[in-house]
Short mmCIF file of C-alpha atoms and ligand atoms in Angstrom, two decimals:
data_model
loop_
_atom_site.label_atom_id
_atom_site.label_comp_id
_atom_site.label_asym_id
_atom_site.label_seq_id
_atom_site.Cartn_x
_atom_site.Cartn_y
_atom_site.Cartn_z
CA UNK H 1 65.35 153.57 57.55
CA UNK H 2 69.02 154.10 58.35
CA UNK H 3 69.91 153.83 54.66
CA UNK H 4 67.34 156.53 53.87
CA UNK H 5 68.80 158.78 56.57
CA UNK H 6 72.33 158.12 55.26
CA UNK H 7 71.19 159.14 51.78
CA UNK H 8 70.16 162.55 53.15
CA UNK H 9 73.43 162.94 55.05
CA UNK H 10 75.37 162.16 51.88
CA UNK H 11 73.33 164.67 49.87
CA UNK H 12 73.91 167.44 52.48
CA UNK H 13 70.47 168.82 51.58
CA UNK H 14 68.82 168.94 55.00
CA UNK H 15 65.92 171.33 54.44
CA UNK H 16 63.28 170.79 51.68
CA UNK H 17 64.92 169.47 48.50
CA UNK H 18 64.28 166.27 46.52
CA UNK H 19 63.24 164.02 49.46
CA UNK H 20 60.56 166.50 50.57
CA UNK H 21 59.40 166.99 46.97
CA UNK H 22 59.13 163.22 46.47
CA UNK H 23 57.12 162.87 49.68
CA UNK H 24 54.83 165.70 48.55
CA UNK H 25 54.09 163.88 45.29
CA UNK H 26 53.47 160.59 47.12
CA UNK H 27 51.10 162.12 49.70
CA UNK H 28 49.21 164.01 46.98
CA UNK H 29 48.75 160.71 45.12
CA UNK H 30 47.66 158.86 48.29
CA UNK H 31 45.02 161.42 49.23
CA UNK H 32 43.85 162.28 45.72
CA UNK H 33 44.61 165.99 46.26
CA UNK H 34 46.22 168.05 43.48
CA UNK H 35 49.28 169.02 45.53
CA UNK H 36 50.92 168.64 48.90
CA UNK H 37 53.27 171.00 50.74
CA UNK H 38 55.59 169.58 53.39
CA UNK H 39 56.04 171.59 56.56
CA UNK H 40 57.39 171.54 60.09
CA UNK H 41 54.40 170.10 62.03
CA UNK H 42 50.68 169.43 61.92
CA UNK H 43 50.12 172.71 63.74
CA UNK H 44 52.08 174.57 61.06
CA UNK H 45 50.08 172.68 58.42
CA UNK H 46 46.81 173.93 59.96
CA UNK H 47 48.01 177.54 59.87
CA UNK H 48 49.14 177.22 56.23
CA UNK H 49 45.84 175.54 55.29
CA UNK H 50 43.75 178.30 56.89
CA UNK H 51 45.73 181.21 55.44
CA UNK H 52 45.80 179.67 51.95
CA UNK H 53 42.04 179.06 52.17
CA UNK H 54 41.59 182.82 52.62
CA UNK H 55 41.25 183.26 56.39
CA UNK H 56 42.27 186.82 57.23
CA UNK H 57 42.86 188.74 60.48
CA UNK H 58 39.49 189.73 61.92
CA UNK H 59 37.63 186.76 60.40
CA UNK H 60 36.02 183.93 62.33
CA UNK H 61 36.40 180.18 61.77
CA UNK H 62 33.98 177.52 63.00
CA UNK H 63 35.53 174.45 64.58
CA UNK H 64 34.75 171.69 67.04
CA UNK H 65 34.94 172.15 70.80
CA UNK H 66 36.26 168.60 71.11
CA UNK H 67 39.71 168.31 69.56
CA UNK H 68 43.39 168.81 70.17
CA UNK H 69 44.33 172.39 71.04
CA UNK H 70 46.09 173.08 67.70
CA UNK H 71 42.78 172.92 65.79
CA UNK H 72 41.85 176.16 67.56
CA UNK H 73 45.24 177.79 68.19
CA UNK H 74 46.01 177.72 64.44
CA UNK H 75 42.85 179.78 63.89
CA UNK H 76 44.10 182.35 66.41
CA UNK H 77 47.53 182.40 64.78
CA UNK H 78 45.86 183.20 61.45
CA UNK H 79 44.44 186.28 63.20
CA UNK H 80 40.89 184.91 63.37
CA UNK H 81 38.49 184.06 66.19
CA UNK H 82 37.41 180.46 66.72
CA UNK H 83 33.69 179.83 66.96
CA UNK H 84 33.30 176.57 68.84
CA UNK H 85 30.39 174.31 67.93
CA UNK H 86 29.41 171.13 69.75
CA UNK H 87 29.88 167.61 68.39
CA UNK H 88 27.53 164.89 67.19
CA UNK H 89 26.89 162.57 70.16
CA UNK H 90 27.13 159.48 67.95
CA UNK H 91 30.57 160.09 66.40
CA UNK H 92 31.98 163.02 68.45
CA UNK H 93 32.79 164.77 65.16
CA UNK H 94 31.76 168.40 64.55
CA UNK H 95 27.95 168.49 64.32
CA UNK H 96 27.06 169.72 60.83
CA UNK H 97 23.44 170.49 61.78
CA UNK H 98 24.61 172.82 64.56
CA UNK H 99 27.11 174.46 62.20
CA UNK H 100 24.32 175.09 59.66
CA UNK H 101 22.16 176.62 62.40
CA UNK H 102 25.01 178.87 63.55
CA UNK H 103 25.53 180.17 59.99
CA UNK H 104 21.79 180.74 59.42
CA UNK H 105 21.45 182.62 62.73
CA UNK H 106 24.32 184.90 61.79
CA UNK H 107 22.85 185.58 58.36
CA UNK H 108 19.56 186.62 59.98
CA UNK H 109 21.28 189.10 62.27
CA UNK H 110 21.39 192.50 60.62
CA UNK H 111 24.37 193.68 62.64
CA UNK H 112 26.92 191.45 60.95
CA UNK H 113 29.56 190.05 63.25
CA UNK H 114 32.97 189.10 61.89
CA UNK H 115 33.02 187.27 58.58
CA UNK H 116 33.03 183.47 58.90
CA UNK H 117 35.59 182.56 56.24
CA UNK H 118 36.13 178.84 56.93
CA UNK H 119 34.86 175.76 58.71
CA UNK H 120 37.47 173.42 60.18
CA UNK H 121 36.05 169.95 60.83
CA UNK H 122 38.42 167.51 62.54
CA UNK H 123 38.38 163.85 61.46
CA UNK H 124 38.47 162.71 65.07
CA UNK H 125 40.13 159.39 65.93
CA UNK H 126 40.56 158.59 62.21
CA UNK H 127 36.94 158.84 61.05
CA UNK H 128 35.91 161.61 58.67
CA UNK H 129 33.36 164.17 59.78
CA UNK H 130 30.11 164.26 57.74
CA UNK H 131 31.62 165.70 54.57
CA UNK H 132 28.35 165.46 52.57
CA UNK H 133 26.75 167.85 55.01
CA UNK H 134 29.78 170.16 55.09
CA UNK H 135 29.86 170.22 51.25
CA UNK H 136 26.23 171.39 51.24
CA UNK H 137 26.94 174.01 53.91
CA UNK H 138 30.00 175.22 52.01
CA UNK H 139 27.92 175.74 48.87
CA UNK H 140 24.98 177.33 50.63
CA UNK H 141 27.01 179.85 52.62
CA UNK H 142 30.13 180.24 50.46
CA UNK H 143 32.43 179.20 53.28
CA UNK H 144 35.66 177.23 52.67
CA UNK H 145 36.06 173.79 54.24
CA UNK H 146 39.52 173.14 55.70
CA UNK H 147 40.09 169.62 57.04
CA UNK H 148 42.06 168.87 60.19
CA UNK H 149 43.11 165.42 58.96
CA UNK H 150 45.96 165.04 61.49
CA UNK H 151 44.46 161.76 62.74
CA UNK H 152 43.13 160.53 59.43
CA UNK H 153 45.83 159.74 56.88
CA UNK H 154 44.45 157.04 54.58
CA UNK H 155 40.86 157.62 55.72
CA UNK H 156 38.09 158.08 53.15
CA UNK H 157 34.60 159.51 52.85
CA UNK H 158 32.42 157.91 50.13
CA UNK H 159 35.58 156.61 48.44
CA UNK H 160 37.35 160.00 48.41
CA UNK H 161 40.50 160.45 50.45
CA UNK H 162 40.79 162.63 53.53
CA UNK H 163 42.90 165.54 52.32
CA UNK H 164 40.90 165.94 49.10
CA UNK H 165 37.52 166.64 50.73
CA UNK H 166 37.91 170.37 51.38
CA UNK H 167 39.96 173.13 49.72
CA UNK H 168 42.94 172.45 51.96
CA UNK H 169 43.75 169.86 54.63
CA UNK H 170 46.37 169.49 57.35
CA UNK H 171 48.16 166.27 58.32
CA UNK H 172 50.54 165.66 61.21
CA UNK H 173 53.42 163.18 61.29
CA UNK H 174 53.93 163.52 65.05
CA UNK H 175 55.44 160.25 66.36
CA UNK H 176 52.10 158.89 67.66
CA UNK H 177 50.18 159.38 64.39
CA UNK H 178 49.31 156.56 61.95
CA UNK H 179 52.16 157.73 59.70
CA UNK H 180 54.86 159.12 61.95
CA UNK H 181 58.23 160.83 61.59
CA UNK H 182 61.35 160.65 63.74
CA UNK H 183 60.50 164.07 65.11
CA UNK H 184 58.06 166.82 64.16
CA UNK H 185 56.69 167.10 60.62
CA UNK H 186 53.42 167.82 58.83
CA UNK H 187 51.97 168.33 55.37
CA UNK H 188 49.16 170.30 53.77
CA UNK H 189 47.21 169.00 50.82
CA UNK H 190 45.03 171.05 48.52
CA UNK H 191 42.75 170.56 45.57
CA UNK H 192 43.82 173.99 44.29
CA UNK H 193 47.34 174.28 42.76
CA UNK H 194 47.37 178.09 43.23
CA UNK H 195 46.90 177.63 46.95
CA UNK H 196 49.79 175.14 46.95
CA UNK H 197 52.08 177.80 45.47
CA UNK H 198 50.93 180.28 48.11
CA UNK H 199 51.67 177.76 50.89
CA UNK H 200 55.13 177.02 49.48
CA UNK H 201 55.86 180.72 49.77
CA UNK H 202 54.29 181.08 53.24
CA UNK H 203 56.27 178.17 54.72
CA UNK H 204 59.49 179.84 53.53
CA UNK H 205 59.29 183.41 54.92
CA UNK H 206 56.79 184.57 52.28
CA UNK H 207 59.68 184.55 49.88
CA UNK H 208 59.15 183.84 46.16
CA UNK H 209 62.93 184.01 45.66
CA UNK H 210 65.75 184.18 48.13
CA UNK H 211 65.92 187.42 50.17
CA UNK H 212 62.85 188.97 48.48
CA UNK H 213 59.68 188.96 50.60
CA UNK H 214 56.13 189.53 49.34
CA UNK H 215 54.25 188.79 52.57
CA UNK H 216 54.79 187.72 56.16
CA UNK H 217 55.41 184.01 56.02
CA UNK H 218 57.39 182.07 58.58
CA UNK H 219 59.97 179.31 58.79
CA UNK H 220 57.61 176.35 58.54
CA UNK H 221 59.76 174.06 56.40
CA UNK H 222 60.08 170.28 56.57
CA UNK H 223 63.51 168.76 56.96
CA UNK H 224 64.75 166.14 54.56
CA UNK H 225 65.56 163.44 57.13
CA UNK H 226 61.89 163.43 58.22
CA UNK H 227 60.79 163.17 54.59
CA UNK H 228 63.17 160.26 53.97
CA UNK H 229 61.89 158.38 57.05
CA UNK H 230 58.27 159.05 56.10
CA UNK H 231 58.81 157.75 52.56
CA UNK H 232 60.10 154.42 53.91
CA UNK H 233 57.11 154.10 56.24
CA UNK H 234 54.57 155.28 53.66
CA UNK H 235 55.00 151.99 51.78
CA UNK H 236 53.57 150.21 54.86
CA UNK H 237 50.76 152.60 55.73
CA UNK H 238 47.98 150.70 53.95
CA UNK H 239 48.94 147.47 55.74
CA UNK H 240 49.16 149.22 59.09
CA UNK H 241 45.77 150.88 58.63
CA UNK H 242 44.29 147.51 57.67
CA UNK H 243 45.71 145.97 60.86
CA UNK H 244 44.15 148.77 62.90
CA UNK H 245 40.78 148.09 61.26
CA UNK H 246 41.09 144.38 62.06
CA UNK H 247 41.92 145.16 65.68
CA UNK H 248 38.91 147.48 65.89
CA UNK H 249 36.69 144.69 64.53
CA UNK H 250 38.11 142.33 67.18
CA UNK H 251 37.39 144.87 69.94
CA UNK H 252 33.84 145.37 68.57
CA UNK H 253 33.21 141.64 68.52
CA UNK H 254 34.56 141.04 72.02
CA UNK H 255 32.58 143.98 73.42
CA UNK H 256 29.43 142.70 71.69
CA UNK H 257 29.88 139.34 73.42
CA UNK H 258 30.81 140.87 76.78
CA UNK H 259 27.41 142.14 77.85
CA UNK H 260 29.02 145.53 78.58
CA UNK H 261 27.74 147.60 75.72
CA UNK H 262 24.80 149.02 73.97
CA UNK H 263 25.45 150.68 70.63
CA UNK H 264 24.52 154.32 70.75
CA UNK H 265 22.56 155.66 67.82
CA UNK H 266 22.15 159.31 66.97
CA UNK H 267 18.44 159.15 67.84
CA UNK H 268 19.19 158.27 71.46
CA UNK H 269 19.43 161.07 73.95
CA UNK H 270 22.60 161.55 75.91
CA UNK H 271 21.79 159.67 79.09
CA UNK H 272 19.45 157.06 77.71
CA UNK H 273 21.90 154.19 77.90
CA UNK H 274 22.80 152.76 81.27
CA UNK H 275 25.32 150.29 79.83
CA UNK H 276 28.74 150.68 81.45
CA UNK H 277 30.49 150.91 78.07
CA UNK H 278 29.30 152.53 74.85
CA UNK H 279 30.97 152.42 71.45
CA UNK H 280 31.04 155.34 69.04
CA UNK H 281 28.99 155.17 65.85
CA UNK H 282 30.66 154.41 62.51
CA UNK H 283 29.45 156.44 59.57
CA UNK H 284 28.64 154.10 56.65
CA UNK H 285 30.36 156.53 54.21
CA UNK H 286 33.58 156.52 56.24
CA UNK H 287 36.63 154.34 55.86
CA UNK H 288 37.85 154.68 59.44
CA UNK H 289 41.62 154.31 60.02
CA UNK H 290 41.38 154.00 63.82
CA UNK H 291 44.06 156.39 64.88
CA UNK H 292 42.37 155.65 68.21
CA UNK H 293 39.86 153.06 69.38
CA UNK H 294 37.74 155.01 71.85
CA UNK H 295 34.99 153.85 74.18
CA UNK H 296 32.72 155.86 76.45
CA UNK H 297 32.87 154.42 79.93
CA UNK H 298 30.99 154.93 83.17
CA UNK H 299 33.35 155.67 86.10
CA UNK H 300 35.98 156.29 83.45
CA UNK H 301 38.77 157.52 85.75
CA UNK H 302 38.43 154.51 88.08
CA UNK H 303 38.47 152.19 85.09
CA UNK H 304 41.62 153.84 83.79
CA UNK H 305 43.33 153.37 87.16
CA UNK H 306 42.22 149.72 87.25
CA UNK H 307 43.68 149.11 83.77
CA UNK H 308 46.92 150.86 84.72
CA UNK H 309 47.32 148.48 87.67
CA UNK H 310 47.12 145.64 85.15
CA UNK H 311 49.75 147.39 83.01
CA UNK H 312 47.23 148.23 80.29
CA UNK H 313 47.83 151.67 78.84
CA UNK H 314 44.95 153.99 78.02
CA UNK H 315 44.60 157.70 77.34
CA UNK H 316 41.97 160.44 77.40
CA UNK H 317 41.50 162.43 74.18
CA UNK H 318 40.50 165.01 75.47
CA UNK H 319 39.90 165.70 79.18
CA UNK H 320 38.90 169.39 78.79
CA UNK H 321 36.93 170.71 75.78
CA UNK H 322 38.45 173.69 73.98
CA UNK H 323 35.79 176.24 74.98
CA UNK H 324 36.69 175.63 78.66
CA UNK H 325 40.46 175.98 78.23
CA UNK H 326 41.70 178.94 80.32
CA UNK H 327 43.36 180.53 77.28
CA UNK H 328 39.96 180.81 75.54
CA UNK H 329 38.21 182.48 78.48
CA UNK H 330 38.13 185.70 76.40
CA UNK H 331 35.43 184.09 74.26
CA UNK H 332 33.09 184.17 77.26
CA UNK H 333 31.93 180.56 77.03
CA UNK H 334 30.96 178.55 80.10
CA UNK H 335 30.41 175.03 81.33
CA UNK H 336 27.08 173.84 79.94
CA UNK H 337 27.52 175.65 76.60
CA UNK H 338 28.72 172.49 74.75
CA UNK H 339 27.01 169.67 76.66
CA UNK H 340 27.94 166.86 74.28
CA UNK H 341 31.64 167.73 74.29
CA UNK H 342 31.61 168.17 78.04
CA UNK H 343 30.02 164.79 78.63
CA UNK H 344 32.42 163.16 76.15
CA UNK H 345 35.36 164.67 78.03
CA UNK H 346 34.14 162.86 81.16
CA UNK H 347 33.55 159.52 79.42
CA UNK H 348 36.02 158.86 76.59
CA UNK H 349 38.84 156.39 76.98
CA UNK H 350 41.22 155.35 74.21
CA UNK H 351 42.27 151.70 74.46
CA UNK H 352 45.51 150.19 73.11
CA UNK H 353 45.57 150.51 69.31
CA UNK H 354 48.60 150.00 67.09
CA UNK H 355 49.31 147.71 64.13
CA UNK H 356 51.38 145.17 66.11
CA UNK H 357 48.66 144.58 68.73
CA UNK H 358 47.71 140.88 69.07
CA UNK H 359 44.30 139.29 69.45
CA UNK H 360 45.34 137.91 72.86
CA UNK H 361 46.22 141.41 74.03
CA UNK H 362 42.86 142.76 72.87
CA UNK H 363 41.17 139.89 74.71
CA UNK H 364 43.02 140.78 77.88
CA UNK H 365 41.94 144.43 77.60
CA UNK H 366 38.26 143.58 77.17
CA UNK H 367 38.35 140.92 79.91
CA UNK H 368 39.94 143.40 82.27
CA UNK H 369 37.22 145.96 81.53
CA UNK H 370 34.60 143.27 82.20
CA UNK H 371 36.36 142.40 85.49
CA UNK H 372 36.25 146.05 86.53
CA UNK H 373 32.50 146.33 86.05
CA UNK H 374 31.75 142.96 87.68
C1 PLP Z 401 48.33 165.86 66.34
C2 PLP Z 401 47.26 166.81 66.01
C3 PLP Z 401 47.52 168.12 65.58
C4 PLP Z 401 48.89 168.77 65.65
O1 PLP Z 401 49.90 168.12 65.03
P1 PLP Z 401 51.45 168.41 65.47
O2 PLP Z 401 52.21 167.71 64.39
O3 PLP Z 401 51.63 167.80 66.82
O4 PLP Z 401 51.66 169.87 65.47
C5 PLP Z 401 46.46 168.91 65.17
N1 PLP Z 401 45.20 168.47 65.21
C6 PLP Z 401 44.88 167.23 65.64
C7 PLP Z 401 43.47 166.79 65.63
C8 PLP Z 401 45.90 166.36 66.07
O5 PLP Z 401 45.57 165.13 66.51
#
């Protein structure tokens, strides 16, 4: 890593340049997308992805109510209005059936509201949203699919890589992500080379050549030290993702033997299960990369406190759904409008998950959870 950083220092090319271009080629190859465009953060990547996909001021973009804030704030920065839709109770990914209904309802209304120009599904926790369903919706309604793949580098849907499933996709290399930089960085992938050219211009002040400006871009560039660090780590990503999958399988097995869980299926209603712990469903088409291993727990906050006392870290992704964030009050949404997201926000708990985790540590986590409920 230090040698890679030294190489950049010697080159004196600190912004974009050959390291960033090499990373762009490597990420395009990994995801199966035609091109990749390195940028300053995952949030920046989302904005570039939306604008390149054709989202214009005054448009609307459908996204999930249950994600990190940037999934929605990038829509606002593109000048559009987010339309929040609830999640599938089994996976907590954007519910494609509800999205389809939303689009059909709008089509029936004669007084057309703002144009819905894109749908932004988030591959939450490292598992792809139902991309078969979103493909069908995209074709039926002529709406672009933009992936928020910030948590899903290396993930697949039916053998196709996250990042090549929509027209554009955003990845984050924030230091907690499966592939992480030594600071902020992100990348956009696209299946459309023309859009890649547009994004290269947008990330660099809308400037096709120095000091000539065709449109309002921004400084959204990636720096070369981040690219050099990422290229060293990229060689290990497949191994790390495999380790995460093994750890998830160990958690699954230990939970199955613990008497704590019942597996929730999509046909069950929300409150049907009285088990203290529930696992999320795994889509058979998905290669899940377990950015997080998340359970739904009764008395979640007490459990989290109990684990903290035993020095076991855990985190809540996310404690408040997006439609209830104060900054989105102008949308006029209320508690009760997205019941699945709201219940998930009360129940989800992410357990320790990283490649170096040991089986003994996983055992201690599950035993501690069992102790809490006994
Ligand atoms: C991390 C993350 C982002 C933002 O990425 P940054 O690099 O922190 O800007 C966007 N969406 C989701 C779902 C994320 O997890």
